[in-house]
PDB file of C-alpha atoms in Angstrom:
ATOM      1  CA  GLU A   1     116.967  59.667 115.349  1.00  0.00           C
ATOM      2  CA  THR A   2     114.764  62.482 116.718  1.00  0.00           C
ATOM      3  CA  VAL A   3     114.952  64.302 113.391  1.00  0.00           C
ATOM      4  CA  GLN A   4     113.951  61.175 111.509  1.00  0.00           C
ATOM      5  CA  LYS A   5     110.837  60.786 113.649  1.00  0.00           C
ATOM      6  CA  SER A   6     109.867  64.461 113.359  1.00  0.00           C
ATOM      7  CA  LYS A   7     107.134  65.753 111.133  1.00  0.00           C
ATOM      8  CA  ILE A   8     108.751  68.450 109.033  1.00  0.00           C
ATOM      9  CA  PHE A   9     106.927  70.728 106.609  1.00  0.00           C
ATOM     10  CA  PHE A  10     109.233  72.192 103.959  1.00  0.00           C
ATOM     11  CA  ASP A  11     107.676  74.897 101.794  1.00  0.00           C
ATOM     12  CA  ASP A  12     109.639  76.039  98.725  1.00  0.00           C
ATOM     13  CA  THR A  13     106.731  77.522  96.801  1.00  0.00           C
ATOM     14  CA  PRO A  14     108.136  80.544  94.883  1.00  0.00           C
ATOM     15  CA  LEU A  15     106.722  84.069  94.909  1.00  0.00           C
ATOM     16  CA  ILE A  16     103.596  83.540  97.053  1.00  0.00           C
ATOM     17  CA  SER A  17     101.703  86.316  98.688  1.00  0.00           C
ATOM     18  CA  VAL A  18     102.217  87.212 102.286  1.00  0.00           C
ATOM     19  CA  GLU A  19      98.695  86.011 103.157  1.00  0.00           C
ATOM     20  CA  ASP A  20      99.267  82.652 101.439  1.00  0.00           C
ATOM     21  CA  PHE A  21     102.590  82.308 103.211  1.00  0.00           C
ATOM     22  CA  LEU A  22     101.078  82.835 106.667  1.00  0.00           C
ATOM     23  CA  GLN A  23      98.121  80.532 105.844  1.00  0.00           C
ATOM     24  CA  ARG A  24     100.565  77.743 104.765  1.00  0.00           C
ATOM     25  CA  ILE A  25     102.357  77.954 108.081  1.00  0.00           C
ATOM     26  CA  LYS A  26      99.098  77.843 110.038  1.00  0.00           C
ATOM     27  CA  LYS A  27      97.738  74.933 107.907  1.00  0.00           C
ATOM     28  CA  ALA A  28     100.966  72.959 108.276  1.00  0.00           C
ATOM     29  CA  LYS A  29     100.729  73.134 112.037  1.00  0.00           C
ATOM     30  CA  GLU A  30      96.976  72.644 112.416  1.00  0.00           C
ATOM     31  CA  SER A  31      96.331  69.963 109.813  1.00  0.00           C
ATOM     32  CA  LEU A  32      99.678  68.154 109.623  1.00  0.00           C
ATOM     33  CA  ASN A  33     100.743  68.752 113.259  1.00  0.00           C
ATOM     34  CA  VAL A  34     104.327  69.340 112.141  1.00  0.00           C
ATOM     35  CA  ASP A  35     107.198  69.724 114.591  1.00  0.00           C
ATOM     36  CA  LEU A  36     109.237  72.129 112.391  1.00  0.00           C
ATOM     37  CA  ILE A  37     108.556  74.406 109.479  1.00  0.00           C
ATOM     38  CA  ILE A  38     111.296  75.290 106.977  1.00  0.00           C
ATOM     39  CA  VAL A  39     110.671  77.993 104.428  1.00  0.00           C
ATOM     40  CA  ASP A  40     113.088  78.116 101.513  1.00  0.00           C
ATOM     41  CA  SER A  41     113.752  81.308  99.564  1.00  0.00           C
ATOM     42  CA  PHE A  42     112.028  83.542 102.081  1.00  0.00           C
ATOM     43  CA  ASN A  43     113.749  86.503 100.482  1.00  0.00           C
ATOM     44  CA  PHE A  44     111.349  86.192  97.480  1.00  0.00           C
ATOM     45  CA  ILE A  45     108.350  86.976  99.660  1.00  0.00           C
ATOM     46  CA  PRO A  46     109.597  90.390 100.797  1.00  0.00           C
ATOM     47  CA  ASN A  47     110.295  91.260  97.155  1.00  0.00           C
ATOM     48  CA  ASN A  48     106.507  91.515  96.827  1.00  0.00           C
ATOM     49  CA  LEU A  49     106.584  94.047  99.654  1.00  0.00           C
ATOM     50  CA  LYS A  50     107.277  97.697  98.933  1.00  0.00           C
ATOM     51  CA  ASN A  51     109.509  98.739 101.775  1.00  0.00           C
ATOM     52  CA  ILE A  52     111.287  97.873 104.987  1.00  0.00           C
ATOM     53  CA  GLN A  53     108.189  98.794 107.086  1.00  0.00           C
ATOM     54  CA  GLU A  54     106.110  96.184 105.241  1.00  0.00           C
ATOM     55  CA  CYS A  55     108.906  93.595 105.765  1.00  0.00           C
ATOM     56  CA  SER A  56     108.855  94.451 109.462  1.00  0.00           C
ATOM     57  CA  LYS A  57     105.100  93.942 109.598  1.00  0.00           C
ATOM     58  CA  LEU A  58     105.539  90.531 108.002  1.00  0.00           C
ATOM     59  CA  ALA A  59     108.278  89.649 110.497  1.00  0.00           C
ATOM     60  CA  ASP A  60     105.979  90.738 113.355  1.00  0.00           C
ATOM     61  CA  LYS A  61     103.134  88.576 111.981  1.00  0.00           C
ATOM     62  CA  ILE A  62     105.466  85.561 111.592  1.00  0.00           C
ATOM     63  CA  LYS A  63     106.710  85.935 115.179  1.00  0.00           C
ATOM     64  CA  GLU A  64     103.107  86.206 116.479  1.00  0.00           C
ATOM     65  CA  LEU A  65     102.077  83.127 114.519  1.00  0.00           C
ATOM     66  CA  ILE A  66     105.103  81.152 115.741  1.00  0.00           C
ATOM     67  CA  LEU A  67     104.257  82.020 119.365  1.00  0.00           C
ATOM     68  CA  GLU A  68     100.592  81.171 118.842  1.00  0.00           C
ATOM     69  CA  LEU A  69     101.261  77.784 117.192  1.00  0.00           C
ATOM     70  CA  HIS A  70     104.287  76.803 119.347  1.00  0.00           C
ATOM     71  CA  VAL A  71     106.263  75.570 116.362  1.00  0.00           C
ATOM     72  CA  PRO A  72     109.823  76.497 115.342  1.00  0.00           C
ATOM     73  CA  VAL A  73     110.213  78.014 111.905  1.00  0.00           C
ATOM     74  CA  ILE A  74     113.437  78.173 109.892  1.00  0.00           C
ATOM     75  CA  LEU A  75     113.540  80.863 107.208  1.00  0.00           C
ATOM     76  CA  LEU A  76     116.183  80.313 104.560  1.00  0.00           C
ATOM     77  CA  LEU A  77     117.488  83.388 102.756  1.00  0.00           C
ATOM     78  CA  GLN A  78     120.080  83.797 100.058  1.00  0.00           C
ATOM     79  CA  LEU A  79     121.951  87.038 100.582  1.00  0.00           C
ATOM     80  CA  ASN A  80     124.237  88.823  98.168  1.00  0.00           C
ATOM     81  CA  TYR A  81     127.478  89.451 100.031  1.00  0.00           C
ATOM     82  CA  VAL A  82     129.001  91.457  97.184  1.00  0.00           C
ATOM     83  CA  SER A  83     128.623  94.932  98.472  1.00  0.00           C
ATOM     84  CA  ASP A  84     129.745  98.437  97.605  1.00  0.00           C
ATOM     85  CA  TYR A  85     130.444  99.359 101.215  1.00  0.00           C
ATOM     86  CA  ARG A  86     132.707  96.405 101.892  1.00  0.00           C
ATOM     87  CA  HIS A  87     135.944  95.450 100.146  1.00  0.00           C
ATOM     88  CA  PHE A  88     135.597  91.745 100.941  1.00  0.00           C
ATOM     89  CA  ASN A  89     132.785  89.268 100.519  1.00  0.00           C
ATOM     90  CA  TYR A  90     131.881  88.014 103.967  1.00  0.00           C
ATOM     91  CA  PRO A  91     128.440  87.520 105.508  1.00  0.00           C
ATOM     92  CA  ASP A  92     127.348  90.329 107.723  1.00  0.00           C
ATOM     93  CA  ILE A  93     124.313  90.519 109.962  1.00  0.00           C
ATOM     94  CA  ARG A  94     123.722  94.069 108.705  1.00  0.00           C
ATOM     95  CA  GLU A  95     122.586  92.481 105.380  1.00  0.00           C
ATOM     96  CA  LEU A  96     119.337  91.551 107.136  1.00  0.00           C
ATOM     97  CA  ARG A  97     118.397  95.280 107.515  1.00  0.00           C
ATOM     98  CA  LYS A  98     116.435  95.180 104.299  1.00  0.00           C
ATOM     99  CA  PHE A  99     114.134  92.621 105.926  1.00  0.00           C
ATOM    100  CA  GLY A 100     113.087  95.036 108.667  1.00  0.00           C
ATOM    101  CA  SER A 101     112.585  93.608 112.116  1.00  0.00           C
ATOM    102  CA  LEU A 102     113.204  89.996 111.011  1.00  0.00           C
ATOM    103  CA  ASN A 103     116.674  90.177 112.498  1.00  0.00           C
ATOM    104  CA  LYS A 104     115.273  91.490 115.789  1.00  0.00           C
ATOM    105  CA  HIS A 105     112.810  88.575 116.040  1.00  0.00           C
ATOM    106  CA  ALA A 106     115.274  85.822 115.120  1.00  0.00           C
ATOM    107  CA  ASP A 107     116.536  83.702 118.009  1.00  0.00           C
ATOM    108  CA  ILE A 108     119.479  82.457 115.929  1.00  0.00           C
ATOM    109  CA  VAL A 109     121.091  84.001 112.858  1.00  0.00           C
ATOM    110  CA  THR A 110     123.542  81.812 110.996  1.00  0.00           C
ATOM    111  CA  PHE A 111     125.401  82.065 107.694  1.00  0.00           C
ATOM    112  CA  LEU A 112     127.228  79.549 105.486  1.00  0.00           C
ATOM    113  CA  ASN A 113     130.272  80.949 103.802  1.00  0.00           C
ATOM    114  CA  ARG A 114     132.656  79.451 101.246  1.00  0.00           C
ATOM    115  CA  PHE A 115     135.572  81.655 100.327  1.00  0.00           C
ATOM    116  CA  SER A 116     136.110  79.547  97.220  1.00  0.00           C
ATOM    117  CA  TYR A 117     132.744  80.687  95.883  1.00  0.00           C
ATOM    118  CA  TYR A 118     134.227  84.140  95.325  1.00  0.00           C
ATOM    119  CA  ASP A 119     137.813  83.026  94.689  1.00  0.00           C
ATOM    120  CA  PRO A 120     138.094  79.667  92.873  1.00  0.00           C
ATOM    121  CA  ASP A 121     141.830  79.621  93.536  1.00  0.00           C
ATOM    122  CA  GLU A 122     141.264  79.789  97.299  1.00  0.00           C
ATOM    123  CA  GLN A 123     143.666  77.331  98.966  1.00  0.00           C
ATOM    124  CA  TYR A 124     140.931  76.089 101.341  1.00  0.00           C
ATOM    125  CA  ALA A 125     138.399  75.289  98.600  1.00  0.00           C
ATOM    126  CA  TYR A 126     137.123  72.310 100.660  1.00  0.00           C
ATOM    127  CA  MET A 127     136.367  74.500 103.672  1.00  0.00           C
ATOM    128  CA  CYS A 128     133.029  75.993 104.623  1.00  0.00           C
ATOM    129  CA  GLU A 129     132.242  78.178 107.607  1.00  0.00           C
ATOM    130  CA  LEU A 130     129.079  78.005 109.660  1.00  0.00           C
ATOM    131  CA  ILE A 131     128.892  81.480 111.147  1.00  0.00           C
ATOM    132  CA  ILE A 132     126.623  81.790 114.163  1.00  0.00           C
ATOM    133  CA  ALA A 133     126.246  85.552 113.992  1.00  0.00           C
ATOM    134  CA  ARG A 134     123.826  85.774 116.855  1.00  0.00           C
ATOM    135  CA  GLN A 135     122.341  83.295 119.295  1.00  0.00           C
ATOM    136  CA  ARG A 136     120.077  84.566 122.087  1.00  0.00           C
ATOM    137  CA  ARG A 137     120.869  81.619 124.387  1.00  0.00           C
ATOM    138  CA  GLY A 138     124.493  80.957 123.487  1.00  0.00           C
ATOM    139  CA  ILE A 139     127.712  82.168 122.040  1.00  0.00           C
ATOM    140  CA  ALA A 140     128.259  83.616 118.583  1.00  0.00           C
ATOM    141  CA  ARG A 141     131.132  81.826 116.861  1.00  0.00           C
ATOM    142  CA  VAL A 142     132.450  80.332 113.624  1.00  0.00           C
ATOM    143  CA  ILE A 143     132.620  76.583 113.018  1.00  0.00           C
ATOM    144  CA  ASN A 144     134.864  75.307 110.245  1.00  0.00           C
ATOM    145  CA  LEU A 145     133.298  72.515 108.159  1.00  0.00           C
ATOM    146  CA  PHE A 146     134.283  70.298 105.211  1.00  0.00           C
ATOM    147  CA  TYR A 147     132.666  71.154 101.875  1.00  0.00           C
ATOM    148  CA  GLY A 148     132.600  68.464  99.199  1.00  0.00           C
ATOM    149  CA  LEU A 149     133.236  70.387  95.940  1.00  0.00           C
ATOM    150  CA  THR A 150     131.779  67.715  93.688  1.00  0.00           C
ATOM    151  CA  THR A 151     128.878  66.626  95.918  1.00  0.00           C
ATOM    152  CA  GLY A 152     127.957  69.849  97.750  1.00  0.00           C
ATOM    153  CA  LYS A 153     127.777  67.888 101.033  1.00  0.00           C
ATOM    154  CA  ILE A 154     128.776  69.671 104.201  1.00  0.00           C
ATOM    155  CA  LYS A 155     130.314  67.601 107.038  1.00  0.00           C
ATOM    156  CA  SER A 156     132.125  68.243 110.286  1.00  0.00           C
ATOM    157  CA  LEU A 157     135.889  68.279 109.822  1.00  0.00           C
ATOM    158  CA  ALA A 158     136.227  65.630 112.554  1.00  0.00           C
ATOM    159  CA  ARG A 159     134.105  63.168 110.601  1.00  0.00           C
ATOM    160  CA  CYS A 160     136.091  63.736 107.451  1.00  0.00           C
ATOM    161  CA  SER A 161     139.275  62.588 109.151  1.00  0.00           C
ATOM    162  CA  GLU A 162     137.712  59.312 110.293  1.00  0.00           C
TER     163      GLU A 162
END
């Protein structure tokens, strides 16, 4: 019920500049008085940046703006887990290194993982993991969820058995 009453600003504008990105966050809070800001495909913004230091500067600016505006921001990233330095495809917090200090500023870092994405014959094709890789005020853990193969819906396993 609280979520339904909240004012949420969801920005999925592709390939915008850093300045435009920061202005959109500020405008969303000041003019729309939103309670939550969700940015989809954040990883496309750093692609406009040249190096990790520039990504770190952006992360620093985002953190400053969040503290100034007093609004939570969720940044959605799609990471490539296929890696040369690992023999298995599993989300790893080290993948955030290419985004500079973003990892340092995040209060919570979570991943969604479906083994069947990489192995269609996986016996638990209906399973999805919510990996809480880091949580400043809580415990890091893995939560097993139900994944609807045909619908893409994710539910708690307890609700699926009802």
